[in-house]
Each structure stands twice: as C-alpha cells, then as structure tokens.
Short mmCIF file of C-alpha atoms in Angstrom, two decimals:
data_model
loop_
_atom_site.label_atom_id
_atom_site.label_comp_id
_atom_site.label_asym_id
_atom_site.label_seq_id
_atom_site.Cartn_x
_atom_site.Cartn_y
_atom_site.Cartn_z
CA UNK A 1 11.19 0.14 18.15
CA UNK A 2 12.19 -3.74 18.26
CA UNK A 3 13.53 -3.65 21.98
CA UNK A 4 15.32 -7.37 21.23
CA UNK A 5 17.37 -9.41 18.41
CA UNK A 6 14.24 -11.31 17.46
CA UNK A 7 12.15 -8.43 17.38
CA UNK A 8 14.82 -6.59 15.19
CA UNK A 9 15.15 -9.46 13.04
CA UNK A 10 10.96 -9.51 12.43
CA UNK A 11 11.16 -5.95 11.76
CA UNK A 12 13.79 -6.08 8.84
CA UNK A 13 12.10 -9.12 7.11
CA UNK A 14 8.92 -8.30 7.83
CA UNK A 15 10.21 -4.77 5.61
CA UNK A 16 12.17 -6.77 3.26
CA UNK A 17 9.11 -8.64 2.57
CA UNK A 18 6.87 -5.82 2.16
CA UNK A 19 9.87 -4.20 -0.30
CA UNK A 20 9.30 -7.08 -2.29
CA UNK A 21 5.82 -7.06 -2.68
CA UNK A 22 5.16 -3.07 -3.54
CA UNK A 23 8.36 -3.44 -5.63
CA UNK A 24 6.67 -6.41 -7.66
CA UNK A 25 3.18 -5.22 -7.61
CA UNK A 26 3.74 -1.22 -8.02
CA UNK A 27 2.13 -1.01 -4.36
CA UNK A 28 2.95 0.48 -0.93
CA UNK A 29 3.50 -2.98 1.22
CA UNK A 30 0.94 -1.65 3.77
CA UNK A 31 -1.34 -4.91 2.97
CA UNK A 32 2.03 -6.69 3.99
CA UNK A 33 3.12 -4.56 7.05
CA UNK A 34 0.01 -3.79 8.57
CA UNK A 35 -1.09 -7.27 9.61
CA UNK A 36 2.63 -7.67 9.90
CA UNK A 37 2.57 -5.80 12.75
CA UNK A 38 -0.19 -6.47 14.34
CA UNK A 39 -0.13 -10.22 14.31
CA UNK A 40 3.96 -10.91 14.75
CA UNK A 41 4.72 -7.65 16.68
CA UNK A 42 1.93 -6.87 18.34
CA UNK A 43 1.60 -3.40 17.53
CA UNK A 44 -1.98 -1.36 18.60
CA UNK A 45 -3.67 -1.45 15.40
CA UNK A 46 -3.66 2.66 14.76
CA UNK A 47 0.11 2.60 15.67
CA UNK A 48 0.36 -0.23 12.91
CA UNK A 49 -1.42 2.04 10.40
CA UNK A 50 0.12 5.11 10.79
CA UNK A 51 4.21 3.24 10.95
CA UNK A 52 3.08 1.62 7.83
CA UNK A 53 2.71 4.70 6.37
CA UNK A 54 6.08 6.15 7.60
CA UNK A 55 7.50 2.70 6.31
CA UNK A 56 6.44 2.65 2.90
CA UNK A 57 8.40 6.26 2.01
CA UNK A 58 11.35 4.06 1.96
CA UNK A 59 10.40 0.85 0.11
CA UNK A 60 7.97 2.73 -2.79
CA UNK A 61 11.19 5.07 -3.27
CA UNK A 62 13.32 2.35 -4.20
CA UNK A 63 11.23 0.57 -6.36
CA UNK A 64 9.93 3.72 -8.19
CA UNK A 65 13.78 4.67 -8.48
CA UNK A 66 14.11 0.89 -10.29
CA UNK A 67 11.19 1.21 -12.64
CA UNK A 68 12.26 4.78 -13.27
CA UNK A 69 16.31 3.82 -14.73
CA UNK A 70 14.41 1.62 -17.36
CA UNK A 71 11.42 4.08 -18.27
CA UNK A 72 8.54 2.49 -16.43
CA UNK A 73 7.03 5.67 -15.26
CA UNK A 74 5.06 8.16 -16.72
CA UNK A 75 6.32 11.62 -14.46
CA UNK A 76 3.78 13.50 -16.06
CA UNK A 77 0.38 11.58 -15.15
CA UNK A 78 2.42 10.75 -11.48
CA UNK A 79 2.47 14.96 -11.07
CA UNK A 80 -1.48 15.11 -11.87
CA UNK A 81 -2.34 12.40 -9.63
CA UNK A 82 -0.35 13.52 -6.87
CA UNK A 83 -2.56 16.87 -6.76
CA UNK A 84 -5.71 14.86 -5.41
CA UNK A 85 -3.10 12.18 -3.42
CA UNK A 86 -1.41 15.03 -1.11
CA UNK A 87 -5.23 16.38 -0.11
CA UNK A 88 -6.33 12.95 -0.17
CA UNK A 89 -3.86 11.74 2.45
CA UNK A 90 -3.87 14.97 4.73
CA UNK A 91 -7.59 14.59 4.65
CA UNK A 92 -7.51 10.72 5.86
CA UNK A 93 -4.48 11.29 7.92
CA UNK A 94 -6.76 13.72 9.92
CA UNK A 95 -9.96 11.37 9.79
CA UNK A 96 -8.54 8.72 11.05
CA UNK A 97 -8.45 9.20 15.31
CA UNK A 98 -12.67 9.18 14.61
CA UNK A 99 -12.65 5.54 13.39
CA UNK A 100 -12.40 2.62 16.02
CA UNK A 101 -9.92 0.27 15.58
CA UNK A 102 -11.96 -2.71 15.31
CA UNK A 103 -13.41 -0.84 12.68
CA UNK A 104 -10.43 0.25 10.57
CA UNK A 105 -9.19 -3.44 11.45
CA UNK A 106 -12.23 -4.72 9.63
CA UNK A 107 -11.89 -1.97 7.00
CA UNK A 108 -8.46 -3.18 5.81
CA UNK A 109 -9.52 -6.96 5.92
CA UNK A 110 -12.04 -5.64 3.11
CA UNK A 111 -9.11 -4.10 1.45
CA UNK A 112 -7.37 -6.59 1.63
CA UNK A 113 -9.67 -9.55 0.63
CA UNK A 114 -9.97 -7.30 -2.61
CA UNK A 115 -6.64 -6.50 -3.71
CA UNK A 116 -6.16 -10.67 -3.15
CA UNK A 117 -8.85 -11.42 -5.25
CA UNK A 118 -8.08 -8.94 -7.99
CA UNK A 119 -4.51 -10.00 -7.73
CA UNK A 120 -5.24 -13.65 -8.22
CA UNK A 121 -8.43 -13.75 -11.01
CA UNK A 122 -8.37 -10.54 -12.81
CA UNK A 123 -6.83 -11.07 -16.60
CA UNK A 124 -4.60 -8.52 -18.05
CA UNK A 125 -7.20 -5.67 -19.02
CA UNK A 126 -6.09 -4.70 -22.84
CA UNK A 127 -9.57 -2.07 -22.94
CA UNK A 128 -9.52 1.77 -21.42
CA UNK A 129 -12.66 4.10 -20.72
CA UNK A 130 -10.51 7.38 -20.43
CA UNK A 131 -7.32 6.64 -23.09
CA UNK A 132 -7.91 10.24 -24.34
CA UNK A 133 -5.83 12.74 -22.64
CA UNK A 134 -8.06 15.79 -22.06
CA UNK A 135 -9.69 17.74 -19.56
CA UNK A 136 -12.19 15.05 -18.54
CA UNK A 137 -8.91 12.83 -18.17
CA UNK A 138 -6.78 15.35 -16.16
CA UNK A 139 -9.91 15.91 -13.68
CA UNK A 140 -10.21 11.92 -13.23
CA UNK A 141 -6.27 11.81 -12.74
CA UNK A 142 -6.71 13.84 -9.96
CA UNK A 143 -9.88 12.38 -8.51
CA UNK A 144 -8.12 8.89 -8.65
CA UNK A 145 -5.32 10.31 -6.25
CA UNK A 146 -7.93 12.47 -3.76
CA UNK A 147 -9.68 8.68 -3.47
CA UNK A 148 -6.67 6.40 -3.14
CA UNK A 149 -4.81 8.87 -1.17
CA UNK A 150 -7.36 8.97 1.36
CA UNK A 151 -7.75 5.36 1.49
CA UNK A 152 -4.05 4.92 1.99
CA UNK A 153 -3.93 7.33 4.84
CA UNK A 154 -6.74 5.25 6.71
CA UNK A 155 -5.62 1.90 6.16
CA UNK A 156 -1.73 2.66 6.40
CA UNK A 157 -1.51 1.15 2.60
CA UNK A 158 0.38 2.48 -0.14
CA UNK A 159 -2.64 2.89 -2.60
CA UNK A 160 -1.29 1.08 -5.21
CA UNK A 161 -4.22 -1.49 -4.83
CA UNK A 162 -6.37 1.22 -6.46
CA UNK A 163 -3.44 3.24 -8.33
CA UNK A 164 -2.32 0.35 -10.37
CA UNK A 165 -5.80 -1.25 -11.51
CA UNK A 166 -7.33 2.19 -12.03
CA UNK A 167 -4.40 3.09 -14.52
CA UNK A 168 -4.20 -0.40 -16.28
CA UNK A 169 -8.62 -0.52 -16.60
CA UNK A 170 -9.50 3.54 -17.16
CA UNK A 171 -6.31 4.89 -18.54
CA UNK A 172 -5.05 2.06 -21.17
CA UNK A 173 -1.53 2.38 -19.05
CA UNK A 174 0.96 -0.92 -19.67
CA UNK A 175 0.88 -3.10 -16.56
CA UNK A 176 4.55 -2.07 -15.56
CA UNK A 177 4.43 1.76 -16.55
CA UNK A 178 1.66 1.38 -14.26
CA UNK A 179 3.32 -0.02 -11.78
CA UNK A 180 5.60 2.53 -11.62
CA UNK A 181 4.08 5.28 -11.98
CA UNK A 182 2.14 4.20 -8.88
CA UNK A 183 5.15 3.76 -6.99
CA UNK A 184 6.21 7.34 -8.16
CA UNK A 185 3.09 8.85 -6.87
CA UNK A 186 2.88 7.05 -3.35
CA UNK A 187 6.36 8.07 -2.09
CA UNK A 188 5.21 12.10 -1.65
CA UNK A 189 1.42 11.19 -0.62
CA UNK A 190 3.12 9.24 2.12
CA UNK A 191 5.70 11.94 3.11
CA UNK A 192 2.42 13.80 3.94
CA UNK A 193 0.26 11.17 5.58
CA UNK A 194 2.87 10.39 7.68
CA UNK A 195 3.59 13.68 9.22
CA UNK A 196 0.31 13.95 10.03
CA UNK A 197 0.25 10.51 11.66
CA UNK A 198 3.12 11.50 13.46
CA UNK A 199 1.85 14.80 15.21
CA UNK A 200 -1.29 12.75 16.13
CA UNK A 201 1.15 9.78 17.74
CA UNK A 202 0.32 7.19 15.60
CA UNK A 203 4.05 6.40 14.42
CA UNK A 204 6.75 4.47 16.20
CA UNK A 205 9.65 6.11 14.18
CA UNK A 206 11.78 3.30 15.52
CA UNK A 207 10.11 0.65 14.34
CA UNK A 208 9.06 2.37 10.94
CA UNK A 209 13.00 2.87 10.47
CA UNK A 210 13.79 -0.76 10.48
CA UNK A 211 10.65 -1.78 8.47
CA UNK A 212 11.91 1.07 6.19
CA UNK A 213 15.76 0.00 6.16
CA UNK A 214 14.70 -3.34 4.73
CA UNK A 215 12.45 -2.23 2.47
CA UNK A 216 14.23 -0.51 0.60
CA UNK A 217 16.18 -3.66 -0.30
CA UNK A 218 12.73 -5.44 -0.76
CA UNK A 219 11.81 -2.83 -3.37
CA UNK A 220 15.11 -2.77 -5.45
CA UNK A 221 14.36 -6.92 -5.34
CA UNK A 222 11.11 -6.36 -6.12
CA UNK A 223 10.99 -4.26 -8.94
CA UNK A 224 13.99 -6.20 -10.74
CA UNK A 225 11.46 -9.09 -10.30
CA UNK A 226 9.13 -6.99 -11.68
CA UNK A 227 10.98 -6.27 -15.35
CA UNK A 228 11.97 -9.82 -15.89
CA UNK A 229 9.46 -12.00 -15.15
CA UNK A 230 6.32 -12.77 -15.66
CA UNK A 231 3.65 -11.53 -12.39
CA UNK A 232 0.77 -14.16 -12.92
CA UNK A 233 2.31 -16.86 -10.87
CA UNK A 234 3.62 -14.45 -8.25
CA UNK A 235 0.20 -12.51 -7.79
CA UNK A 236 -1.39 -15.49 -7.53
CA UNK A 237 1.25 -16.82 -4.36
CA UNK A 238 0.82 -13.24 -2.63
CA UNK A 239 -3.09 -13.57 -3.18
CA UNK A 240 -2.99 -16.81 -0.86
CA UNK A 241 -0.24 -15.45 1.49
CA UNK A 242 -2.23 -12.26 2.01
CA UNK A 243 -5.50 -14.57 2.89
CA UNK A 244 -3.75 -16.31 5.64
CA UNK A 245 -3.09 -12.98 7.38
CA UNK A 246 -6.37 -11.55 6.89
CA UNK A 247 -7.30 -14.27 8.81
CA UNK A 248 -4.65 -14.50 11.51
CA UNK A 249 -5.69 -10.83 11.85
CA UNK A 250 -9.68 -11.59 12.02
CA UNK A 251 -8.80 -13.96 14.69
CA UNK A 252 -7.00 -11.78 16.62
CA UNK A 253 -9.33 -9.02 16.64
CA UNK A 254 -12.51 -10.71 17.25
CA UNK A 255 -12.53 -10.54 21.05
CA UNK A 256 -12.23 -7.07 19.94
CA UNK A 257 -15.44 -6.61 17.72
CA UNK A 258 -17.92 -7.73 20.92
CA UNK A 259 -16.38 -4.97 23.17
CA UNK A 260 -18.23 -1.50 23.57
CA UNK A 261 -17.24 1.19 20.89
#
C-alpha cells in the first residue's frame, strides 16, 4: 500500500495507465504494471507479479464490460477458453515460488520484448488455420487458455499478449471481437491466479486496490479508444514505451543476475 501522497498518486496513474492499455489492446496491463512497480515503486519483483494479477480483475472487467455493450465479444468461445485458463492459472499460480526472481524478471523482459514487437510490425492477419468450429477447434480453444493462463499467472500479465494474436492468426476472429473476448476471458482466470498468489503472500492488497481503482477508469478509456479509432499508430507508441521499461527494468536487475541463485 502507497504509505504517502506521491506514492498514492504513482499507484492510481500507474493503474490508469495500465486501464488504458489492456482496454485498447484487449490485454491485462501486467506488461504495464509489472515494471511499473518494480522500477517507480520499488516493489520485490514476485510481490509485483502476483499484485499485478490482483490488479488486472479490475481494469480487464471494465474494458470487457465496454466491448461487451457494443457486441465485441464472443461469450461462447470466452466460456471454452476459460476451461484451460482457470487450470492454467492455478497451475502457474502454484509454480511460481520455484522460479528465482531474476529469472521470472528476465522471463517477462522476453515477454515483453515480444508483445512490443508484435504490437509494432505485425500487419492485420486476414488468414485462419482453425476457422472451422469443431472438435479439433474446441480442444485448441481450450489448450490456448491452459497455455496463456499459465503464462499469465507467472509473469503477473493478463494473457492477452497470446489471447488476442492467437484468436486474430488461428481462429479468423475480427481484431476487436478479439479483443474482447480476451478481456472477457482474463477477468475469471485472474480471480483464480490471484487467490492463489494471495495465500502464498505474493499480493499487497493495498497497493493492488489503488492500481485496480484506476484501472478501471483506464479500461472504460481504453476500450472507447478502442471502437473509434484506428490501433496502428497507438500500438506502435506503446511498442516504444514498453521498450524503455524493459530496459529501466534490465538495468535494475542486473546487479541481481551475478548474485548466487
């Protein structure tokens, strides 16, 4: 919990920020609070990971209620998904006390890096593999949420950097019902993920209130954003903002990487 005014203020933009971006992108915000935390906050990196978590219930919940009032969300696919999501994010919930942090720091940089790149250079994908809906489709539904939703309980992200690209390339979804539908699945997978985080300690509650209280304007902004305008420009401007804290957080954690694990 933000024990001062400036610290308070930090938390609710730093929140209002994140909002914005898993509003606009159909993601969690965890690629925005995370290093967030960390670098302006100062927040032990496994404590950053698991608030994140806690945080992005509120934001994704606001922008999936957005997308949702103008039809931008399939509830049906979001149901199948969240099947493999829930064990997914109990599963890396659970694994996560057995990774270092220097390690899970330089896992989320990796992340990270990605979802910037794909974010700033990948065209609109018009093509699907798996536009059928059948059994084949249902089963890769539901291995798309067991893999994101364990991802997203390790690296405190939403897992709308896998949900959203996955749907769009695989599933011949629209960009925005994609979007949403992402948003739809994450709020649940995170309700679960971030219980467990919280029995193992890893959530300030405080803290993940205040991220979440601004958030949840961030994702109403972010999702009107979303439905009227057109994302290239703004990927392209969070692609370069997310850089520069990748590597505010690779400097900060690289006394870190030559100490003993």
């Amino acid at each position: 919990m933000p024990r001062t005014a400036l610290g308070l203020v930090l938390g609710l933009s730093l929140g209002l920020a994140a909002g914005v971006v898993g509003g606009l992108f159909g993601v969690g915000g965890g690629v925005v609070l995370v290093p967030g935390m960390v670098v302006l906050l100062g927040v032990a990196q496994h404590t950053a990971h698991g608030t994140s978590v806690a945080a992005i219930i509120a934001s994704a919940t606001s922008g999936a209620a957005r997308l949702g009032i103008d039809g931008e969300v399939d509830w049906d696919v979001a149901g199948i998904v969240l099947v493999g999501a829930v064990v997914g994010a109990f599963l890396g919930a659970r694994a996560m006390n057995r990774i270092p942090a220097v390690w899970l720091a330089r896992a989320f940089v990796v992340v990270a890096i990605v979802a910037a790149a794909r974010m700033a250079f990948q065209p609109e994908i018009t093509g699907a593999l798996l536009a059928e809906r059948g059994a084949v489709t249902t089963i890769g539904f539901v291995a798309l949420g067991l893999a994101a939703g364990t991802l997203a309980a390790i690296l405190g992200v939403g897992g709308g950097i896998v949900y959203v690209p996955a749907l769009v390339a695989l599933f011949a979804f629209p960009q925005h019902i994609a979007q949403g539908t992402s948003l739809a699945i994450i709020v649940p997978s995170m309700v679960v993920a971030a219980i467990t985080h919280s029995r193992a300690g890893r959530v300030d509650w405080g803290l993940g209130a205040v991220l979440g209280l601004g958030g949840v304007v961030g994702g109403l902004v972010g999702a009107e954003i979303a439905l009227s305008l057109d994302a290239l420009l703004l990927r392209r401007l969070f692609a370069a903002f997310l850089v520069l804290m990748v590597l505010r957080m690779l400097h900060k954690t690289r006394s870190a990487a030559h100490q003993p694990i």
